[in-house]
Coordinates of C-alpha atoms in Angstrom, one line a residue:
M270 CA 2.0 -46.2 18.3
P271 CA 4.6 -46.8 15.6
Q272 CA 2.0 -48.1 13.4
L273 CA -0.4 -45.3 14.1
R274 CA 2.9 -42.6 13.1
L275 CA 3.5 -44.7 9.6
L276 CA -0.5 -44.3 9.1
S277 CA -0.3 -40.7 9.3
A278 CA 3.1 -40.1 7.3
S279 CA 1.2 -42.3 4.8
I280 CA -2.0 -39.9 4.7
L281 CA 0.4 -36.8 4.3
L282 CA 2.4 -38.4 1.8
A283 CA -0.9 -39.8 -0.2
L284 CA -2.4 -36.2 -0.2
G285 CA 0.8 -34.3 -1.5
L286 CA 1.8 -32.4 1.8
T287 CA 5.7 -31.9 0.5
A288 CA 7.5 -29.0 1.6
C289 CA 7.5 -26.2 -0.4
G290 CA 10.0 -24.3 -1.7
G291 CA 13.1 -25.7 -0.2
G292 CA 12.1 -29.5 -1.1
G293 CA 12.7 -32.9 0.3
D294 CA 11.2 -34.2 3.8
A295 CA 9.9 -32.2 6.7
P296 CA 11.9 -31.6 9.8
T297 CA 11.0 -33.3 12.5
S298 CA 12.1 -31.2 15.5
T299 CA 9.8 -30.9 18.3
P300 CA 8.8 -26.8 18.9
D301 CA 7.8 -25.6 22.0
A302 CA 4.4 -25.9 23.4
G303 CA 1.9 -23.5 22.0
T304 CA 4.1 -22.5 18.8
P305 CA 4.1 -23.5 15.4
G306 CA 6.6 -25.5 14.6
T307 CA 9.3 -26.7 11.6
S308 CA 7.3 -29.5 11.2
A309 CA 3.9 -27.6 11.0
S310 CA 2.3 -27.2 7.7
A311 CA 0.1 -24.5 6.0
V312 CA -1.4 -24.2 2.5
S313 CA -3.3 -21.1 3.3
G314 CA -4.1 -18.6 5.4
V315 CA -4.5 -14.6 5.6
L316 CA -2.5 -11.4 5.7
V317 CA -3.5 -9.0 8.3
D318 CA -2.6 -5.7 9.6
D319 CA -5.5 -4.4 8.7
L320 CA -6.5 -6.8 5.8
I321 CA -3.4 -6.4 3.0
V322 CA -4.8 -6.9 -0.4
G323 CA -2.5 -7.9 -3.6
A324 CA 0.5 -8.6 -2.0
T325 CA 3.2 -11.7 -2.7
I326 CA 3.4 -13.8 -0.1
F327 CA 5.7 -17.0 0.2
C328 CA 6.9 -20.2 1.6
D329 CA 10.6 -19.8 2.4
G330 CA 12.1 -23.0 1.9
N331 CA 15.6 -21.8 2.8
E332 CA 14.8 -19.0 5.3
N333 CA 16.6 -16.4 3.7
G334 CA 13.8 -14.1 3.4
A335 CA 13.6 -13.7 -0.3
L336 CA 11.6 -15.3 -3.0
D337 CA 14.0 -17.8 -4.7
A338 CA 13.3 -20.0 -7.6
G339 CA 11.0 -23.1 -6.9
E340 CA 9.3 -21.3 -4.1
S341 CA 5.7 -21.4 -3.5
S342 CA 4.1 -18.1 -3.4
A343 CA 0.6 -16.6 -3.9
T344 CA -1.1 -13.1 -4.2
T345 CA -3.6 -11.9 -1.5
D346 CA -7.5 -11.4 -2.4
D347 CA -9.7 -8.9 -1.4
D348 CA -10.2 -10.2 1.8
G349 CA -6.0 -10.4 2.5
K350 CA -6.2 -14.4 2.1
Y351 CA -3.7 -16.5 0.2
L352 CA -3.4 -19.8 -1.1
F353 CA -0.4 -21.6 -1.9
D354 CA -0.1 -24.6 -4.3
K355 CA 1.2 -26.9 -2.2
A356 CA 1.5 -27.3 1.7
C357 CA 4.2 -25.0 3.2
F358 CA 6.4 -26.6 6.1
A359 CA 8.9 -23.5 6.6
P360 CA 8.1 -19.9 7.5
I361 CA 5.6 -18.0 5.4
V362 CA 7.1 -14.3 4.6
T363 CA 5.9 -11.4 2.4
V364 CA 7.4 -9.5 -0.5
A365 CA 8.2 -6.1 1.1
G366 CA 6.1 -3.0 -0.6
T367 CA 3.3 -5.3 -2.1
G368 CA 0.0 -4.8 -2.3
Y369 CA -1.9 -2.5 0.0
D370 CA -3.5 -2.0 3.5
K371 CA -7.2 -2.0 2.8
S372 CA -7.9 0.4 6.0
T373 CA -4.8 3.1 5.2
M374 CA -4.9 2.5 1.4
K375 CA -0.8 2.5 1.7
I376 CA 1.9 -0.1 0.6
P377 CA 3.1 -1.8 3.6
K378 CA 7.2 -1.0 3.8
G379 CA 7.5 -3.5 6.3
Q380 CA 8.3 -7.4 5.8
Y381 CA 6.0 -10.0 7.2
R382 CA 6.8 -13.3 8.8
A383 CA 5.3 -16.1 10.3
L384 CA 6.5 -19.6 11.9
A385 CA 5.9 -22.6 9.6
G386 CA 2.0 -23.9 10.3
S387 CA 0.6 -20.3 11.4
Q388 CA -2.8 -19.4 9.7
V389 CA -2.2 -15.7 10.1
V390 CA 0.7 -13.5 9.2
S391 CA 0.6 -10.4 11.0
P392 CA 2.8 -8.0 12.9
F393 CA 2.5 -10.1 15.9
T394 CA 3.4 -13.3 14.1
T395 CA 6.4 -11.1 12.9
M396 CA 7.3 -10.2 16.1
R397 CA 7.2 -14.0 17.3
A398 CA 9.3 -15.0 14.2
V399 CA 12.4 -12.3 14.8
S400 CA 12.1 -11.0 18.2
G401 CA 14.4 -14.6 19.6
L402 CA 12.4 -15.0 22.3
S403 CA 11.1 -18.8 24.0
D404 CA 7.5 -19.2 23.9
A405 CA 7.0 -18.3 28.0
E406 CA 9.0 -14.7 27.2
F407 CA 6.8 -13.9 24.1
K408 CA 3.7 -15.0 25.9
A409 CA 4.6 -12.2 28.8
V410 CA 5.4 -9.9 26.1
L411 CA 2.0 -10.3 24.6
T412 CA 0.5 -10.1 28.1
K413 CA 2.4 -6.4 28.4
L414 CA 1.4 -5.5 25.1
G415 CA -2.4 -5.9 26.4
L416 CA -2.9 -8.7 24.4
D417 CA -2.8 -11.6 26.7
G418 CA -4.1 -15.1 25.8
V419 CA -3.5 -14.6 22.2
D420 CA -2.1 -17.2 19.7
V421 CA -0.6 -14.9 17.4
A422 CA -0.6 -18.0 14.6
T423 CA -4.4 -17.7 14.4
F424 CA -5.1 -14.1 15.7
N425 CA -6.7 -12.0 13.5
P426 CA -7.4 -8.5 14.7
V427 CA -10.0 -7.7 12.4
T428 CA -12.5 -10.2 13.8
D429 CA -11.3 -9.7 17.3
T430 CA -13.4 -7.1 18.4
A431 CA -12.2 -7.1 22.0
R432 CA -8.6 -6.2 21.1
A433 CA -8.9 -4.7 17.6
T434 CA -7.8 -1.4 18.6
T435 CA -5.1 -2.5 21.4
A436 CA -3.4 -4.5 18.1
A437 CA -3.7 -1.4 15.4
A438 CA -2.3 0.8 18.0
L439 CA 0.8 -1.7 18.1
A440 CA 0.8 -1.9 14.3
K441 CA 0.4 1.7 14.0
I442 CA 3.7 2.6 16.1
L443 CA 5.8 -0.6 13.5
N444 CA 4.3 1.1 10.2
D445 CA 4.8 4.8 11.0
I446 CA 8.2 4.3 11.7
S447 CA 8.8 2.3 8.8
E448 CA 7.1 5.3 6.8
I449 CA 9.6 8.1 8.4
V450 CA 12.4 5.9 6.9
A451 CA 10.6 5.5 3.9
G452 CA 10.3 9.0 3.3
A453 CA 13.5 10.3 4.4
G454 CA 14.7 7.6 1.0
G455 CA 16.1 4.7 4.4
D456 CA 15.9 1.4 4.5
A457 CA 12.1 1.1 6.0
T458 CA 12.2 -3.3 5.9
A459 CA 15.4 -2.8 8.0
A460 CA 13.7 0.2 10.1
F461 CA 10.6 -2.1 10.5
K462 CA 12.1 -5.3 11.6
A463 CA 14.6 -3.2 14.1
A464 CA 11.7 -1.5 16.0
T465 CA 9.7 -4.9 16.0
I466 CA 12.6 -6.4 18.3
A467 CA 12.8 -3.5 20.1
M468 CA 9.1 -3.4 20.9
A469 CA 9.3 -7.2 22.2
T470 CA 12.7 -6.5 24.0
H471 CA 11.7 -3.4 26.0
A472 CA 8.3 -5.5 26.8
K473 CA 9.7 -8.3 27.7
N474 CA 11.9 -5.8 30.3
S475 CA 9.3 -3.5 31.5
T476 CA 7.7 -4.0 35.1
G477 CA 3.9 -3.0 33.7
P478 CA 1.5 -2.6 30.6
A479 CA 2.3 -0.5 27.9
F480 CA -1.0 1.1 28.1
A481 CA -1.0 1.8 31.4
N482 CA -0.3 5.8 30.5
A483 CA 0.9 8.0 28.4
T484 CA 4.2 7.7 29.9
D485 CA 4.4 3.8 29.8
L486 CA 3.2 4.2 26.1
G487 CA 6.0 7.1 24.9
N488 CA 8.5 4.9 26.5
L489 CA 7.6 1.8 24.1
V490 CA 7.0 3.8 20.9
S491 CA 10.3 5.5 22.0
A492 CA 12.4 2.2 22.3
A493 CA 10.9 1.1 18.9
A494 CA 11.6 4.6 17.2
E495 CA 15.1 4.5 18.5
A496 CA 16.0 1.3 16.7
G497 CA 14.0 1.3 13.9
L498 CA 15.5 4.6 12.7
R499 CA 18.8 3.9 13.6
E500 CA 18.9 0.5 11.6
G501 CA 16.9 2.1 8.8
N502 CA 19.4 5.3 8.7
K503 CA 21.0 4.1 5.4
K504 CA 20.5 5.1 1.6
S505 CA 20.7 2.6 -0.9
D506 CA 24.0 3.0 -1.6
G507 CA 25.3 3.0 2.2
T508 CA 25.5 6.2 3.3
P509 CA 23.6 7.8 6.1
V510 CA 20.0 9.6 5.8
W511 CA 20.7 11.5 9.2
T512 CA 23.8 12.8 10.9
D513 CA 23.8 12.0 14.5
K514 CA 21.6 15.3 15.7
E515 CA 19.4 14.5 12.8
L516 CA 18.7 11.1 13.6
G517 CA 18.1 12.3 17.5
N518 CA 16.0 15.2 16.5
A519 CA 14.0 12.8 14.3
K520 CA 13.7 9.8 16.8
S521 CA 12.5 12.2 19.6
L522 CA 9.7 13.9 17.1
A523 CA 8.7 10.7 16.1
S524 CA 8.2 9.2 19.4
A525 CA 6.3 12.1 20.6
A526 CA 3.8 12.0 17.5
I527 CA 3.6 8.5 16.7
T528 CA 2.7 8.1 21.0
T529 CA -0.1 10.7 20.5
L530 CA -1.6 8.5 17.1
A531 CA -1.4 5.0 19.0
G532 CA -2.9 6.3 21.9
S533 CA -5.6 7.9 20.4
I534 CA -6.3 4.8 18.5
K535 CA -6.1 2.6 21.5
Q536 CA -8.8 4.9 23.1
R537 CA -11.1 4.1 19.9
T538 CA -13.9 1.6 20.9
S539 CA -14.0 -0.2 17.4
L540 CA -11.4 -0.4 14.3
K541 CA -14.6 1.7 12.6
D542 CA -14.4 4.2 15.0
A543 CA -10.4 4.6 14.4
F544 CA -10.8 4.8 10.6
N545 CA -8.9 8.0 10.3
D546 CA -6.5 7.6 13.1
L547 CA -5.2 4.7 11.1
G548 CA -4.5 6.1 8.0
N549 CA -3.3 9.2 9.4
S550 CA 0.3 10.3 8.1
S551 CA 0.8 13.4 10.4
A552 CA 3.4 11.9 12.4
V553 CA 5.4 10.9 9.3
H554 CA 5.0 14.1 7.7
L555 CA 5.7 16.2 10.7
V556 CA 9.0 14.8 10.8
G557 CA 9.8 14.9 7.1
D558 CA 9.0 18.7 7.0
T559 CA 10.6 19.5 9.8
D560 CA 14.6 21.2 9.5
L561 CA 15.8 18.7 12.2
N562 CA 19.1 20.7 12.3
D563 CA 17.1 23.5 13.6
D564 CA 16.8 23.1 17.2
N565 CA 13.8 26.1 16.9
K566 CA 11.9 24.3 14.1
V567 CA 12.3 21.0 16.0
A568 CA 10.5 22.6 19.2
E569 CA 7.9 23.9 17.4
S570 CA 7.2 20.6 15.5
R571 CA 7.6 19.0 19.0
T572 CA 4.6 21.3 20.3
K573 CA 2.6 20.1 17.5
A574 CA 3.3 16.9 18.2
G575 CA 1.7 16.6 21.1
D576 CA -1.5 18.2 20.4
A577 CA -3.8 15.5 20.1
T578 CA -6.8 17.7 18.5
E579 CA -4.9 18.8 15.3
L580 CA -2.3 15.4 14.9
T581 CA -5.4 13.2 14.5
K582 CA -7.6 15.1 12.5
A583 CA -8.4 13.2 9.2
Q584 CA -6.2 13.9 6.6
Y585 CA -6.7 12.8 2.9
V586 CA -7.1 14.0 -0.5
S587 CA -10.5 14.7 -1.6
V588 CA -11.9 15.6 -5.3
V589 CA -13.6 19.1 -4.9
D590 CA -17.4 19.4 -5.2
D591 CA -17.2 15.4 -6.4
S592 CA -17.2 16.9 -10.1
V593 CA -15.0 15.4 -13.2
T594 CA -14.6 17.5 -16.1
I595 CA -14.5 16.1 -19.8
A596 CA -13.1 18.5 -22.5
P597 CA -13.4 17.9 -26.2
M598 CA -10.9 19.5 -28.6
E599 CA -13.6 21.6 -30.0
G600 CA -16.6 22.8 -27.9
K601 CA -16.9 23.3 -24.5
S602 CA -16.2 21.2 -21.6
A603 CA -19.0 20.0 -19.3
S604 CA -18.6 18.8 -16.1
Y605 CA -20.5 15.9 -14.1
T606 CA -20.7 14.5 -10.7
L607 CA -18.6 11.3 -9.7
T608 CA -22.0 9.8 -8.9
Q609 CA -23.3 11.0 -12.6
F610 CA -20.1 9.4 -13.7
A611 CA -20.0 5.9 -11.9
S612 CA -23.8 5.1 -12.8
A613 CA -24.4 2.6 -15.1
S614 CA -26.0 5.3 -17.6
G615 CA -22.7 6.9 -17.4
V616 CA -21.8 10.5 -19.2
D617 CA -23.4 10.9 -22.5
L618 CA -21.0 12.4 -25.2
S619 CA -22.6 11.3 -28.3
G620 CA -21.0 13.0 -31.5
Q621 CA -17.8 12.6 -30.0
T622 CA -15.4 10.0 -29.6
L623 CA -12.0 9.3 -27.8
S624 CA -10.0 10.9 -30.8
T625 CA -11.6 14.0 -30.1
L626 CA -11.4 14.5 -26.6
S627 CA -9.2 16.7 -24.9
H628 CA -8.6 16.0 -21.2
V629 CA -10.2 14.5 -18.5
T630 CA -9.5 16.5 -15.3
L631 CA -10.5 16.0 -11.4
P632 CA -10.1 19.1 -9.2
L633 CA -8.6 17.9 -6.1
S634 CA -7.7 19.3 -2.4
S635 CA -5.7 18.2 0.0
T636 CA -6.2 18.8 4.2
T637 CA -2.9 20.5 5.5
M638 CA -0.9 17.2 6.6
A639 CA -2.2 14.9 4.0
L640 CA 0.9 15.3 1.6
P641 CA 4.4 16.2 2.7
R642 CA 5.6 19.8 2.1
A643 CA 7.9 18.6 -0.8
G644 CA 5.2 16.4 -2.2
G645 CA 4.3 13.2 -2.2
V646 CA 5.1 10.4 -4.6
V647 CA 2.2 8.0 -6.4
A648 CA 1.6 5.3 -9.0
L649 CA -0.9 6.6 -11.6
A650 CA -3.0 4.2 -13.9
L651 CA -5.7 4.7 -16.4
E652 CA -7.5 1.9 -18.3
I653 CA -10.3 2.7 -20.9
R654 CA -12.1 -0.1 -21.7
N655 CA -15.1 -0.2 -24.8
T656 CA -17.7 -2.5 -23.1
V657 CA -19.0 -3.6 -26.0
T658 CA -15.9 -4.4 -28.5
G659 CA -13.3 -5.5 -25.7
G660 CA -11.1 -2.6 -27.2
V661 CA -8.7 -1.8 -24.3
M662 CA -6.2 1.0 -23.7
Q663 CA -4.4 1.0 -20.6
G664 CA -1.3 3.1 -19.2
A665 CA 0.4 3.5 -15.9
I666 CA 3.2 5.5 -14.5
D667 CA 5.1 4.5 -11.3
K668 CA 6.3 8.0 -10.3
V669 CA 3.8 11.0 -9.8
K670 CA 4.5 13.9 -7.2
L671 CA 1.3 15.3 -5.8
T672 CA 1.6 18.5 -4.3
R673 CA -0.4 20.8 -2.2
G674 CA -0.4 24.6 -2.8
E675 CA -1.2 27.3 -0.1
N676 CA -5.1 26.8 -0.8
G677 CA -5.2 23.2 -0.7
A678 CA -5.5 22.3 -4.2
V679 CA -3.2 19.6 -5.5
S680 CA -1.1 19.7 -8.5
A681 CA 1.0 16.9 -10.1
T682 CA 4.0 16.2 -12.0
I683 CA 5.4 13.2 -13.7
L684 CA 9.3 13.0 -11.9
E685 CA 12.0 12.5 -14.6
N686 CA 13.2 9.2 -13.6
S687 CA 9.6 7.3 -14.2
K688 CA 8.3 4.6 -15.8
L689 CA 5.2 4.3 -18.3
H690 CA 4.0 1.2 -19.5
L691 CA 1.4 0.7 -22.2
F692 CA -1.0 -1.4 -23.8
M693 CA -3.7 -1.6 -26.2
K694 CA -6.0 -4.1 -27.7
T695 CA -8.2 -3.6 -30.9
A696 CA -12.0 -5.5 -30.9
S697 CA -10.2 -7.8 -33.3
D698 CA -7.9 -8.5 -30.5
I699 CA -4.9 -7.4 -32.3
Q700 CA -2.3 -6.4 -29.1
F701 CA 0.6 -4.1 -28.6
G702 CA 2.3 -1.9 -25.8
T703 CA 5.3 -2.0 -24.0
G704 CA 5.5 -4.9 -22.2
T705 CA 8.1 -5.8 -19.6
Q706 CA 10.0 -3.2 -20.8
P707 CA 8.6 0.3 -20.1
L708 CA 9.4 3.5 -21.5
E709 CA 11.9 5.3 -19.0
G710 CA 11.7 9.6 -18.7
V711 CA 9.0 10.0 -19.9
G712 CA 9.1 13.3 -21.2
T713 CA 5.7 14.1 -22.9
P714 CA 3.4 15.9 -20.1
L715 CA 0.2 13.5 -19.9
L716 CA -0.9 15.3 -16.5
T717 CA -1.8 18.7 -17.0
N718 CA -2.5 21.4 -14.1
G719 CA -5.2 24.0 -14.7
A720 CA -7.7 26.0 -12.9
D721 CA -10.0 23.0 -13.1
G722 CA -7.6 20.8 -11.6
L723 CA -5.6 18.0 -12.6
G724 CA -6.0 16.7 -16.0
I725 CA -4.8 13.5 -17.9
D726 CA -4.2 14.8 -21.6
L727 CA -6.0 11.9 -23.9
Q728 CA -4.6 13.3 -27.4
K729 CA -0.7 13.4 -25.9
L730 CA -1.4 9.8 -24.2
A731 CA -2.5 8.8 -28.2
S732 CA 0.4 10.9 -29.5
G733 CA 3.0 9.1 -27.7
M734 CA 1.2 5.4 -28.2
R735 CA 1.5 6.5 -32.1
K736 CA 5.2 7.4 -31.8
H737 CA 6.4 4.4 -29.9
F738 CA 4.2 2.1 -32.0
P739 CA 4.2 3.4 -35.5
D740 CA 3.6 0.2 -37.1
N741 CA 0.0 0.4 -35.4
T742 CA -0.8 3.8 -36.0
S743 CA -3.8 2.7 -37.8
L744 CA -4.8 0.4 -35.4
I745 CA -4.6 3.2 -32.5
N746 CA -6.5 5.5 -34.6
K747 CA -9.1 3.0 -35.1
V748 CA -9.5 1.9 -31.2
L749 CA -10.0 6.0 -30.5
E750 CA -12.7 6.3 -33.0
E751 CA -14.8 3.3 -31.8
T752 CA -18.3 4.1 -30.5
G753 CA -19.9 2.6 -27.6
T754 CA -19.8 2.7 -24.1
F755 CA -16.6 3.0 -22.3
E756 CA -15.5 2.2 -18.7
I757 CA -13.0 4.6 -17.8
K758 CA -10.8 3.7 -14.6
V759 CA -8.2 5.8 -12.6
V760 CA -6.5 4.4 -10.1
V761 CA -4.0 6.0 -7.7
A762 CA -2.1 3.6 -5.5
D763 CA -0.5 4.5 -1.7
M764 CA -2.6 7.7 -1.2
D765 CA -5.9 8.1 0.5
F766 CA -8.7 9.8 -1.8
R767 CA -12.1 10.8 -0.8
Y768 CA -15.3 12.5 -1.7
A769 CA -15.7 15.8 -0.8
D770 CA -17.6 14.5 2.3
G771 CA -14.7 12.5 3.1
T772 CA -16.3 9.1 2.4
R773 CA -13.7 7.3 1.1
L774 CA -13.5 6.5 -2.7
A775 CA -13.6 2.5 -3.8
A776 CA -10.5 0.6 -4.5
G777 CA -9.8 -0.4 -7.7
K778 CA -7.0 -2.2 -10.1
V779 CA -5.4 -1.5 -13.3
S780 CA -3.2 -4.2 -14.6
V781 CA -1.2 -3.4 -17.6
Q782 CA -0.7 -6.4 -19.7
V783 CA 1.8 -7.9 -21.8
P784 CA 0.8 -8.2 -25.2
G785 CA -0.1 -11.5 -26.8
N786 CA 0.0 -13.1 -23.1
L787 CA -2.3 -13.5 -20.1
G788 CA 0.9 -11.8 -18.2
V789 CA 1.0 -8.2 -16.4
A790 CA 3.5 -5.8 -17.0
R791 CA 2.6 -3.2 -14.0
A792 CA -0.5 -3.7 -11.4
V793 CA -1.5 -0.4 -9.9
Q794 CA -4.0 -0.7 -6.8
G795 CA -5.6 1.5 -4.7
V796 CA -8.3 4.3 -4.9
A797 CA -10.1 4.2 -7.9
V798 CA -12.2 6.8 -10.2
S799 CA -14.4 4.7 -12.1
G800 CA -17.3 5.8 -14.5
F801 CA -19.0 5.1 -18.0
V802 CA -18.6 7.3 -20.6
K803 CA -20.9 6.8 -24.1
F804 CA -20.1 7.6 -27.6

């Protein structure tokens, strides 16, 4: 037996399976049966709530929950998969606020964790990691939560059709709690962790299954909301978000609304059937839009929170009539369908160039609860690429507020504290831009709101580039005057955008480059409107 252990250790060393992040030899403590322990290793896995794309995930060698120098990290791909550069013997942790969920198109507000050796990182590996429960206690908790027999280290709810909607309902509870806290300006990461612990503790102490009836589910949600909202009730400066009265009313409303949505998801036959419920922000906006000091307003919202028919309606922003309008500086504007715009032949604008275009405009409409009353903040990016010469113009703004009017029309404004990243590359590969130092407090109105919808002012974008890069004015003009076929892509992060018929637009990404190297100054991932224009 000693020789066998020695042989196994030699093989591990020969393969370079050293501990990532913290350095040194792998710990040798013995884990509980059936639980990945600190001596377990993993080099790859999948991040799943639904699948989370573009998230930063790392091997937390010193177990402090932060990505430190020397710790292996990776970015999840389009299937939520990640690959470290070496085996990880430490807990696996995500950076909160990175990536987006493929079902909801939202940026996860919480931080996911998994014990060393896990092949999956999820809300349930997070629960195992932070709950403080023994292996036996945690197995009993999973049974009460409707996940009997699950090994969270390998459990992927996306592929486990028998338990998919149960897992999705539980994840919805945690995500909506952290979304409510984030929307109020509180600590969403702390809220997510506290709600996760409270869910496990409540299930451990309960006498029956969480989904036995509406009352039992409501009690579970209430426990998670109480802990999450209380722990997240702090702004970045440490002051509370809500007064005691407001906190109590927020918890009451959140519990009622989230219980309704989670119950609806649990009753669905599949994740596909639960598609609209998963991305539904009704509970988040109901809490955020209610005057929590006004008992009458709270009572009205409580009634809405229990109305499953209204609360579970699909909520999203759509492109009216699936149209995009392109306006030249001189002459009449023309409208095209998104299908025409996205086709290989694209839109023919012979006789024009980017230098002669004024706006690209999208008419947008929002359902009643797709946006909060005060407006929702998103990141927005634009990329224009010459498919023949390789010339590129990119821009990304991190804080754009979308607001719904009484008739559902959506308008947009750039917030004063927004940051703008720009990049341009000529056909001869001359590159310039803001790099990692964005322009702040952008005053130029790059966005316009008119009768035709939300427009991107191409001339003001070009003018801004000339202003900030005066030595490159002639190069900027040359790029704008090129002819050929251009791919135009507009990406919106953290928002559910759809065609007029309710079908979601495809996902996309714009990575604003750093001049002179392969680095990325700002990446915006989310729903994309993409198409081709021929000049």
